[in-house]
Coordinates of C-alpha atoms and ligand atoms in Angstrom, one line a residue:
X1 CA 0.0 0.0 0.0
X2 CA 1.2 3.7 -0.6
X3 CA 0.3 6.6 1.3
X4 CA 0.0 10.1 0.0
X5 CA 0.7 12.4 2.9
X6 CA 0.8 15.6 4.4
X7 CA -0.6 17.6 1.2
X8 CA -1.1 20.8 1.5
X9 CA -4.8 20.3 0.0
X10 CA -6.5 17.3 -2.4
X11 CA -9.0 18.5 -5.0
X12 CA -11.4 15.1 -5.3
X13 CA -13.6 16.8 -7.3
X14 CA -16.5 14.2 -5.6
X15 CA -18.5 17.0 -5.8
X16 CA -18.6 17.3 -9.6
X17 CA -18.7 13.7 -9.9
X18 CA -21.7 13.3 -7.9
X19 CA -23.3 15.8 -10.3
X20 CA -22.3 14.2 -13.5
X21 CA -19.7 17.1 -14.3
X22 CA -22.5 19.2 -14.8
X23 CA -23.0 23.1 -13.3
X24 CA -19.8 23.2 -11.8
X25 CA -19.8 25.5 -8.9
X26 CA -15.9 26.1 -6.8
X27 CA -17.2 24.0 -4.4
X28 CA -17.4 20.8 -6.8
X29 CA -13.7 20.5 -6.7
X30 CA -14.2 19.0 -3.1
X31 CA -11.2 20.7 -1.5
X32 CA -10.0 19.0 1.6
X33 CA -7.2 19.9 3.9
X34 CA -5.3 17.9 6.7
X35 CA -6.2 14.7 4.5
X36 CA -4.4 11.8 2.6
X37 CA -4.8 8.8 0.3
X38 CA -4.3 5.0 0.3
X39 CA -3.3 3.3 -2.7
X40 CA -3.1 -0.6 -3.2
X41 CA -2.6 -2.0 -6.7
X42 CA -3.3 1.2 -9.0
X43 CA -6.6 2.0 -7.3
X44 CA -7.8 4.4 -4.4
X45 CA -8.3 2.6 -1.5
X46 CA -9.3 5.1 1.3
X47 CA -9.0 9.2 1.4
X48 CA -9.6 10.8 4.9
X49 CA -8.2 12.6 8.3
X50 CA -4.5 11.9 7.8
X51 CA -5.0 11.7 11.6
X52 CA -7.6 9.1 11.5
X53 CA -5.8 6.4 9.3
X54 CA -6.5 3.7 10.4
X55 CA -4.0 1.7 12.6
X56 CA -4.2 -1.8 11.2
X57 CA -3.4 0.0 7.9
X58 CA -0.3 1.1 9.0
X59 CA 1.8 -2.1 8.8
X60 CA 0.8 -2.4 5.1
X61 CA 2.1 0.4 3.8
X62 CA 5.2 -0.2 2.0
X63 CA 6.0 3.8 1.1
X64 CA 5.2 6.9 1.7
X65 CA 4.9 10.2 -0.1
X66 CA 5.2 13.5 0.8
X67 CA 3.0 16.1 -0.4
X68 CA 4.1 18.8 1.4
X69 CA 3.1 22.4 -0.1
X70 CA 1.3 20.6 -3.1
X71 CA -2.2 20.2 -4.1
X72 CA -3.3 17.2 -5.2
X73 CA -5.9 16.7 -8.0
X74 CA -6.8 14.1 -11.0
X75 CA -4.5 14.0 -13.9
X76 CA -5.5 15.5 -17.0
X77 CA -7.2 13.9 -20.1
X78 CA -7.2 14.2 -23.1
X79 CA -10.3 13.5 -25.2
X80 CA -9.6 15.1 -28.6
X81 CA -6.3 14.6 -30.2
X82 CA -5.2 13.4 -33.7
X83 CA -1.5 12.7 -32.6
X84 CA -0.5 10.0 -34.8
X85 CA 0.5 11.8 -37.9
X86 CA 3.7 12.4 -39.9
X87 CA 5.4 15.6 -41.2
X88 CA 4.5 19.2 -40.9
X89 CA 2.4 21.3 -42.8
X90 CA 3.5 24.9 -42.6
X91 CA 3.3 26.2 -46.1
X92 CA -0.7 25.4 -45.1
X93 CA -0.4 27.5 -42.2
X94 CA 0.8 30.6 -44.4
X95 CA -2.0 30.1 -47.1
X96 CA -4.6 29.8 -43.9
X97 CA -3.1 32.9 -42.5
X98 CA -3.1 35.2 -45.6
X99 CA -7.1 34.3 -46.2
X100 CA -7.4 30.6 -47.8
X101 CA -10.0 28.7 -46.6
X102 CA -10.0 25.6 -44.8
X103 CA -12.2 24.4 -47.6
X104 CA -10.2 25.6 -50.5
X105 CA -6.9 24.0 -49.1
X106 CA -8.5 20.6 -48.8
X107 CA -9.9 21.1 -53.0
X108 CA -5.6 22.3 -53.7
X109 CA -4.9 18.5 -52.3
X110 CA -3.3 20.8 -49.0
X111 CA -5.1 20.2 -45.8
X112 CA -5.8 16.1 -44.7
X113 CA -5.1 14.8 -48.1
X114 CA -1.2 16.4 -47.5
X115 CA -0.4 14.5 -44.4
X116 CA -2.3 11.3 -45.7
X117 CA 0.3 11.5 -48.5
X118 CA 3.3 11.9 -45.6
X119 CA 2.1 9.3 -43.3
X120 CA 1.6 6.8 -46.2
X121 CA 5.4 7.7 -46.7
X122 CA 6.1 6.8 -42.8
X123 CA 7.1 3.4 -41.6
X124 CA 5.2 1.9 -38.8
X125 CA 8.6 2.0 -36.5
X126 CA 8.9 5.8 -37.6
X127 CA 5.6 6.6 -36.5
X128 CA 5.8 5.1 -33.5
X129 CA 8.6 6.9 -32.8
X130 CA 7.1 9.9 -34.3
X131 CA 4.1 9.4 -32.1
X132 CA 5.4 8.2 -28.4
X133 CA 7.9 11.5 -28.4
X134 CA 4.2 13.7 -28.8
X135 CA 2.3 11.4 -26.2
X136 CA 5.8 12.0 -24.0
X137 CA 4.8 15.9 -24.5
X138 CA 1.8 15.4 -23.3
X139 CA 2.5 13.2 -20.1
X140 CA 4.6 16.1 -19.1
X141 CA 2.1 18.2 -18.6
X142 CA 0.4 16.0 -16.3
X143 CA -2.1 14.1 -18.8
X144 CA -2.4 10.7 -17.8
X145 CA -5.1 9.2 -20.6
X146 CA -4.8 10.2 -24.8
X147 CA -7.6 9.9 -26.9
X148 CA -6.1 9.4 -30.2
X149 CA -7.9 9.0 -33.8
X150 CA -6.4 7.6 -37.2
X151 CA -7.5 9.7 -40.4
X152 CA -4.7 10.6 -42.0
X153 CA -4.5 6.7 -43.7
X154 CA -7.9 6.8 -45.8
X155 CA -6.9 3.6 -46.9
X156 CA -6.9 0.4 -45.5
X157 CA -3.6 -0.3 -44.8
X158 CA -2.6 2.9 -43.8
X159 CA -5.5 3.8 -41.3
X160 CA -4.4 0.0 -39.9
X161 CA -1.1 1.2 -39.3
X162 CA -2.1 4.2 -37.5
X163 CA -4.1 2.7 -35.0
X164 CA -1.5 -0.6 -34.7
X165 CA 0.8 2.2 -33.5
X166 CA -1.9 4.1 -31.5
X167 CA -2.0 -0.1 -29.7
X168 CA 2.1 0.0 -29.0
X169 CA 2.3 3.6 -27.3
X170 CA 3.6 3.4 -23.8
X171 CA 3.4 5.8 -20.5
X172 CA -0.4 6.7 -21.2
X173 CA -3.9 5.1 -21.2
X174 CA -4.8 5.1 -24.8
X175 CA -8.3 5.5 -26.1
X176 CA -8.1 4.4 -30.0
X177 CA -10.8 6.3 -32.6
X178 CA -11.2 5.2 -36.3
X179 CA -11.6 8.4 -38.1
X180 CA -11.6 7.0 -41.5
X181 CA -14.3 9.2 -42.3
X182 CA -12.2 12.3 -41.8
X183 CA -11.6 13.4 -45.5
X184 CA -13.1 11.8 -49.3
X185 CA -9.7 10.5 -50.8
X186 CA -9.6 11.2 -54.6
X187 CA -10.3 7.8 -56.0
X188 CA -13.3 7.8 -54.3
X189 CA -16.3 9.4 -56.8
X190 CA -18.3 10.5 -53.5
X191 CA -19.1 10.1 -49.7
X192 CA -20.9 7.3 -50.1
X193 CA -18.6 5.6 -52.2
X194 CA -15.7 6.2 -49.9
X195 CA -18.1 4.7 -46.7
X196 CA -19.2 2.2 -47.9
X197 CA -15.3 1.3 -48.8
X198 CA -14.9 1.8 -44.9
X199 CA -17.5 -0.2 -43.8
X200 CA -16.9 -3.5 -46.2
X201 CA -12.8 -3.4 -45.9
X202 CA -11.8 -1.5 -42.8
X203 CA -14.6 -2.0 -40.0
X204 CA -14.3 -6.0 -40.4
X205 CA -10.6 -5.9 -39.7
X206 CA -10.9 -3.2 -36.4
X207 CA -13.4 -5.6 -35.4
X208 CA -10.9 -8.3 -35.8
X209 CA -7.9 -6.7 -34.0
X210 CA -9.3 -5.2 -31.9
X211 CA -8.2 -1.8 -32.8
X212 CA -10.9 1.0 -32.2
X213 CA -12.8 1.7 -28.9
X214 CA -14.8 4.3 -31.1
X215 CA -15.8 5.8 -34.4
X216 CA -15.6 9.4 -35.3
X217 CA -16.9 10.6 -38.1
X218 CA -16.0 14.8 -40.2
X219 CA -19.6 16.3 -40.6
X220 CA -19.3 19.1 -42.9
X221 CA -20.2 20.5 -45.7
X222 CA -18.0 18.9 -48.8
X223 CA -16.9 16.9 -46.2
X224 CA -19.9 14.0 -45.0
X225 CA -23.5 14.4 -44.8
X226 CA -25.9 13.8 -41.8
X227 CA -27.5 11.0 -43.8
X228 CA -24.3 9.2 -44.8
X229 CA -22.8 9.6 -41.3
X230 CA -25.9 7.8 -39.8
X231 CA -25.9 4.8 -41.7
X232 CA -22.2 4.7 -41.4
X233 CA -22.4 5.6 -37.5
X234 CA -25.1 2.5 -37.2
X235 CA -23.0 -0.1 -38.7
X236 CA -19.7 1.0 -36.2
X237 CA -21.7 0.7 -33.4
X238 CA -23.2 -2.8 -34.4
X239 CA -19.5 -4.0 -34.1
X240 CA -18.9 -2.5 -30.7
X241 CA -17.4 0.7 -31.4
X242 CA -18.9 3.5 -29.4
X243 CA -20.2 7.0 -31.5
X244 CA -18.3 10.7 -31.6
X245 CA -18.6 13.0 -34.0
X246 CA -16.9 16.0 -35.4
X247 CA -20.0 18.3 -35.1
X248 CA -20.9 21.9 -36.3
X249 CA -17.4 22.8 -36.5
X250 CA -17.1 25.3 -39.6
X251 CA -20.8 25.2 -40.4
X252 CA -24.3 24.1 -38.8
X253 CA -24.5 21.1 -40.8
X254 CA -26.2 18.5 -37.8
X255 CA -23.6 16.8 -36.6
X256 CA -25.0 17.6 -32.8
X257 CA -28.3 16.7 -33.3
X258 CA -26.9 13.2 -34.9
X259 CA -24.9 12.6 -32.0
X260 CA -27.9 13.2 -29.7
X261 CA -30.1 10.8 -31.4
X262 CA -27.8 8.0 -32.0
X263 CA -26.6 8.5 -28.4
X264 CA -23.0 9.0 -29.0
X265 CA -20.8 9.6 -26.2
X266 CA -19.4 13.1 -27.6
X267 CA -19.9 16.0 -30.4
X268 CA -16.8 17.7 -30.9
X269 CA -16.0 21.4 -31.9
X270 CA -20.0 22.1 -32.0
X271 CA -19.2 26.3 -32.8
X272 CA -22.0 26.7 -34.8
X273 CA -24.6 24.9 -32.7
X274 CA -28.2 27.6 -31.9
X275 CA -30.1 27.2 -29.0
X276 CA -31.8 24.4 -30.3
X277 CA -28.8 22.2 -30.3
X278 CA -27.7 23.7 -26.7
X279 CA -31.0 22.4 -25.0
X280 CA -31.2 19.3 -26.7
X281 CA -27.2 18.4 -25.9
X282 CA -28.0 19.8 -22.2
X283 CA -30.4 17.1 -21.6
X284 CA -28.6 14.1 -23.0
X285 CA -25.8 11.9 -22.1
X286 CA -23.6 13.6 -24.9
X287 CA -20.7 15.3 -23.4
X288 CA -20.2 19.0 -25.9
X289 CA -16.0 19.0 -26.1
X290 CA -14.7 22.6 -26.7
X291 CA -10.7 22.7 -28.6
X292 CA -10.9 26.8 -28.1
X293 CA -6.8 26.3 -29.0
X294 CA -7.9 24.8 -32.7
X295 CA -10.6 28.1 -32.8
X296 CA -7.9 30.4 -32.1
X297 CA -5.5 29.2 -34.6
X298 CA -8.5 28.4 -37.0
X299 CA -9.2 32.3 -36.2
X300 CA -13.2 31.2 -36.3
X301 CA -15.6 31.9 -33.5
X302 CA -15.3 29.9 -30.3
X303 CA -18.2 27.3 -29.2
X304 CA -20.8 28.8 -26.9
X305 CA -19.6 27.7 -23.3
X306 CA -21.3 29.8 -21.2
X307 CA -24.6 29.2 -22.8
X308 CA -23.9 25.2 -22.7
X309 CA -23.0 25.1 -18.9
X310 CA -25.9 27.2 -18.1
X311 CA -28.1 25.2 -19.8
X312 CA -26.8 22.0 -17.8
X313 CA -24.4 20.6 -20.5
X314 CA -21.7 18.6 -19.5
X315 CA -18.6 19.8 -21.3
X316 CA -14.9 18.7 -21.9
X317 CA -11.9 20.6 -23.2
X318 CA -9.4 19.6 -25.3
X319 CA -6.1 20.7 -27.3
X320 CA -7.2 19.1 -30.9
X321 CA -3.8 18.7 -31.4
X322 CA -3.1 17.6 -34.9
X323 CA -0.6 18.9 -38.1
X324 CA -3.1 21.2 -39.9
X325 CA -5.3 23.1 -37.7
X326 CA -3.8 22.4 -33.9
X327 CA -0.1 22.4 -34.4
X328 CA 0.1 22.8 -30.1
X329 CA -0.1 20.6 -27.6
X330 CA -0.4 23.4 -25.0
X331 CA -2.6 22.2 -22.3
X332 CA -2.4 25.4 -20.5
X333 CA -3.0 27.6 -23.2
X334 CA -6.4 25.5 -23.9
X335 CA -7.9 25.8 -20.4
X336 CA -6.2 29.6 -20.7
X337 CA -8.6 30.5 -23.5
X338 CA -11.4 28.1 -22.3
X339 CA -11.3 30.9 -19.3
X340 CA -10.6 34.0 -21.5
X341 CA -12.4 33.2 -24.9
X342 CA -15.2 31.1 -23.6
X343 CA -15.7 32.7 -20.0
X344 CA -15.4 29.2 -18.4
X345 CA -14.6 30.0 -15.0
X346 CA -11.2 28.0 -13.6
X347 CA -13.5 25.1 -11.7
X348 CA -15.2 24.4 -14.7
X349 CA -12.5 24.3 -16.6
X350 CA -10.8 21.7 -13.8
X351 CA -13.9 19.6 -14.3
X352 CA -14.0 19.6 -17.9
X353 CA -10.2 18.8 -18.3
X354 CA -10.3 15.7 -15.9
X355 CA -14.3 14.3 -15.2
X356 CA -15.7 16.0 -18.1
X357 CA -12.8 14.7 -20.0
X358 CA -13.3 11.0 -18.5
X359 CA -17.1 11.1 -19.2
X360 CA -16.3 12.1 -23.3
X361 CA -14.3 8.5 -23.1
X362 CA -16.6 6.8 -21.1
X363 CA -13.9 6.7 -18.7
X364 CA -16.1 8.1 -15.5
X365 CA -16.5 5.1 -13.6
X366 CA -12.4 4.6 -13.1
X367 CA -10.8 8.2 -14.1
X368 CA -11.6 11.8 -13.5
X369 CA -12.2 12.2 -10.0
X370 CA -10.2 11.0 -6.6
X371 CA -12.7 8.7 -5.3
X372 CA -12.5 5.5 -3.6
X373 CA -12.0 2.5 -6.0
X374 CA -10.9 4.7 -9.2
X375 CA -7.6 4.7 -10.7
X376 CA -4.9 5.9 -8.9
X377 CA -3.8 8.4 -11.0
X378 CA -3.1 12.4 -10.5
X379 CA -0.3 15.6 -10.1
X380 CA 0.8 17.7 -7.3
X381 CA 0.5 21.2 -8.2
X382 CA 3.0 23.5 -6.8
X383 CA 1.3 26.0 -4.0
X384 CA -2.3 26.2 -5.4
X385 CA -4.4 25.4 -8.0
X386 CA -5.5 28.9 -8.8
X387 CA -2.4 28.7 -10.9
X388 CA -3.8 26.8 -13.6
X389 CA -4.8 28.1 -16.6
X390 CA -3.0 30.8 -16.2
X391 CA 0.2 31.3 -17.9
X392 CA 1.2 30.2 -21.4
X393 CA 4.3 30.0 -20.6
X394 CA 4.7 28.5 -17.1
X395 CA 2.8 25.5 -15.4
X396 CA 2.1 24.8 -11.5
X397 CA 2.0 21.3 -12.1
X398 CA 4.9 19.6 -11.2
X399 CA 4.7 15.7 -10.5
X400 CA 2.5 13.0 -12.0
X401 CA 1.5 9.6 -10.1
X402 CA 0.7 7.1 -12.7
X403 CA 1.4 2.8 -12.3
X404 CA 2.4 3.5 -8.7
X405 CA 4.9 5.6 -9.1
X406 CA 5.5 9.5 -8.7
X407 CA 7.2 11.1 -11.9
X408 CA 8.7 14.9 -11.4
X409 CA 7.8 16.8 -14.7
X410 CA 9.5 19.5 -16.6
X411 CA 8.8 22.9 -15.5
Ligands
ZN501 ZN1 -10.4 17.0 -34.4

């Protein structure tokens, strides 16, 4: 057994969690002073008193920790990234920055079809490699679980690949996504065409090894249709994949309302979405993830926070990162704009980096939150957490406890 001792204060964020990570107010973080946790085999066994641990417990425990001056809270997740990719794309960046559209990149072959061309170019070893150095970036901030999505293959061999590599990272927890649906390669005559080449060559072999947890799905305009998603979305979910979708993003083209009625577990990006969508996303399961980092370098509007958390939404943030339209994997400078962009106060924006996070990867029963019987699995903050989410260029975290063991992170 480990003991976590003599921390200065431990966010649980039971409070949230008893509330489904919905209307966050401070006092959902669950601050507690004077207290400290048991850990046996990965898992919380006890929080309470540090004074009152109990005294038959004492002979078990084989080391202790000192948490002196730190905070303890969850580790971060991840929900959103598209981190197994190869090379860069900045002559894209230019072209986007000197008024080219998203749209009229992808129709110049720039955009997803330019880094499908570079990762068909990439061997799996490279990738890896490639890939493991970005997760590494991540788990130095204090993330502890990666959602990452294929997309950049389009074929099936290549969007294999990508998620046989997403199955070898190390030093995470991994959620794998099939985005094959994430761009129309050109020897496909349509949509349709190209989905229904996903669903006779590539969903039989995830199914076989094992190799998604979820499908995702682009819903845009010149991009994939409502209708064609469905069908598509249907068939994923007969082979045990769950549902997200890339929702509302550049355009209001019903990617929210989708992922309410086929009960998917998140609709991503959702900028566009009108009050309709709000109340309808406020009273189901679906958890609304926000990647305000992607907005800012997309320079388009960011997603309607204030109104979703008001309306009872449960929401998530994430970086986004990928090679086109997210370049960062700034976790600081995500919950920074969450709080200036989006007016997400700094407990909400906790909740929705860690529970909120947990719930868009159906990860709530084991992750998010310090409870009793969860994973073990969270970061000591340097003096208090009001430091969060506040610089873009410094970070109060400091140490991450993952597989039983404390890691000190770069600062
Ligand atoms: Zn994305």
């Amino acid at each position: 057994m480990i003991l976590i001792k003599d921390a200065k204060q431990i966010l649980t964020l039971e409070g949230a969690a008893k509330k489904g990570a919905r209307h966050t107010l401070d006092q959902d973080l669950t601050a507690l002073t004077g207290h400290a946790i048991l850990i046996e085999k990965n898992k919380i066994k006890w929080i309470g008193p540090q004074k009152e641990i109990p005294k038959t417990v004492f002979k078990k425990i084989k080391k202790e920790i000192s948490a002196k001056n730190k905070v303890v809270m969850p580790a971060f997740t991840e929900c959103h990234t598209h981190t197994v990719f190869a090379g860069e794309r900045y002559t894209e960046f230019e072209m986007r920055n000197t008024g080219v559209s998203y749209q009229e990149i992808a129709a110049r072959g720039g955009g997803i079809l330019s880094s499908r061309k570079a990762l068909a170019a990439t061997s799996k070893a490279d990738l890896l490699k490639l890939t493991q150095k970005r997760v590494d970036k991540f788990i130095q901030q204090g993330v502890a679980t990666i959602e990452i999505k294929s997309g950049y293959g389009l074929d099936l061999e290549n969007e294999i690949k990508s998620l046989e590599v997403v199955k070898k990272l190390k030093s995470a927890n991994f959620v794998k996504t099939f985005l094959g649906a994430h761009a129309i390669p050109k020897e496909f005559g349509s949509a349709k065409e190209y989905l229904a080449y996903l669903s006779e060559f590539i969903y039989p072999e995830i199914k076989r090894k094992k190799l998604a947890d979820r499908v995702d799905i682009f819903i845009e305009k010149g991009f994939f249709s409502v209708e064609e998603s469905r069908s598509y979305l249907e068939l994923g979910k007969k082979i045990g994949l769950d549902i997200v979708i890339h929702a509302d993003q550049l355009s209001l083209s019903g990617g929210t309302e989708l992922a309410v009625q086929l009960g998917a577990l998140s609709a991503d990006h959702i900028i566009q979405i009108q009050d309709k969508e709000i109340k309808n996303l406020a009273q189901s399961e679906v958890t609304g993830v926000l990647l305000p980092l992607a907005d800012l370098y997309m320079k388009c509007a960011y997603p309607p926070a204030r109104k979703l958390i008001d309306a009872g939404a449960r929401v998530a943030v994430s970086t986004d990162f990928n090679p086109g339209s997210c370049p960062s994997q700034d976790v600081q400078m995500t919950g920074l704009l969450a709080r200036l962009e989006m007016k997400m106060t700094l407990a909400e924006v906790i909740v929705a980096y860690t529970l909120g996070a947990s719930y868009a990867l159906k990860r709530q029963a084991t992750e998010g939150s310090l409870e009793v019987g969860k994973s073990a699995q969270f970061i000591f903050l340097e003096d208090s957490y009001a430091g969060l989410f506040y610089s873009s260029t410094e970070t109060c975290v400091t140490h991450r406890f993952f597989d039983e063991t404390l890691e000190k992170l770069v600062k």
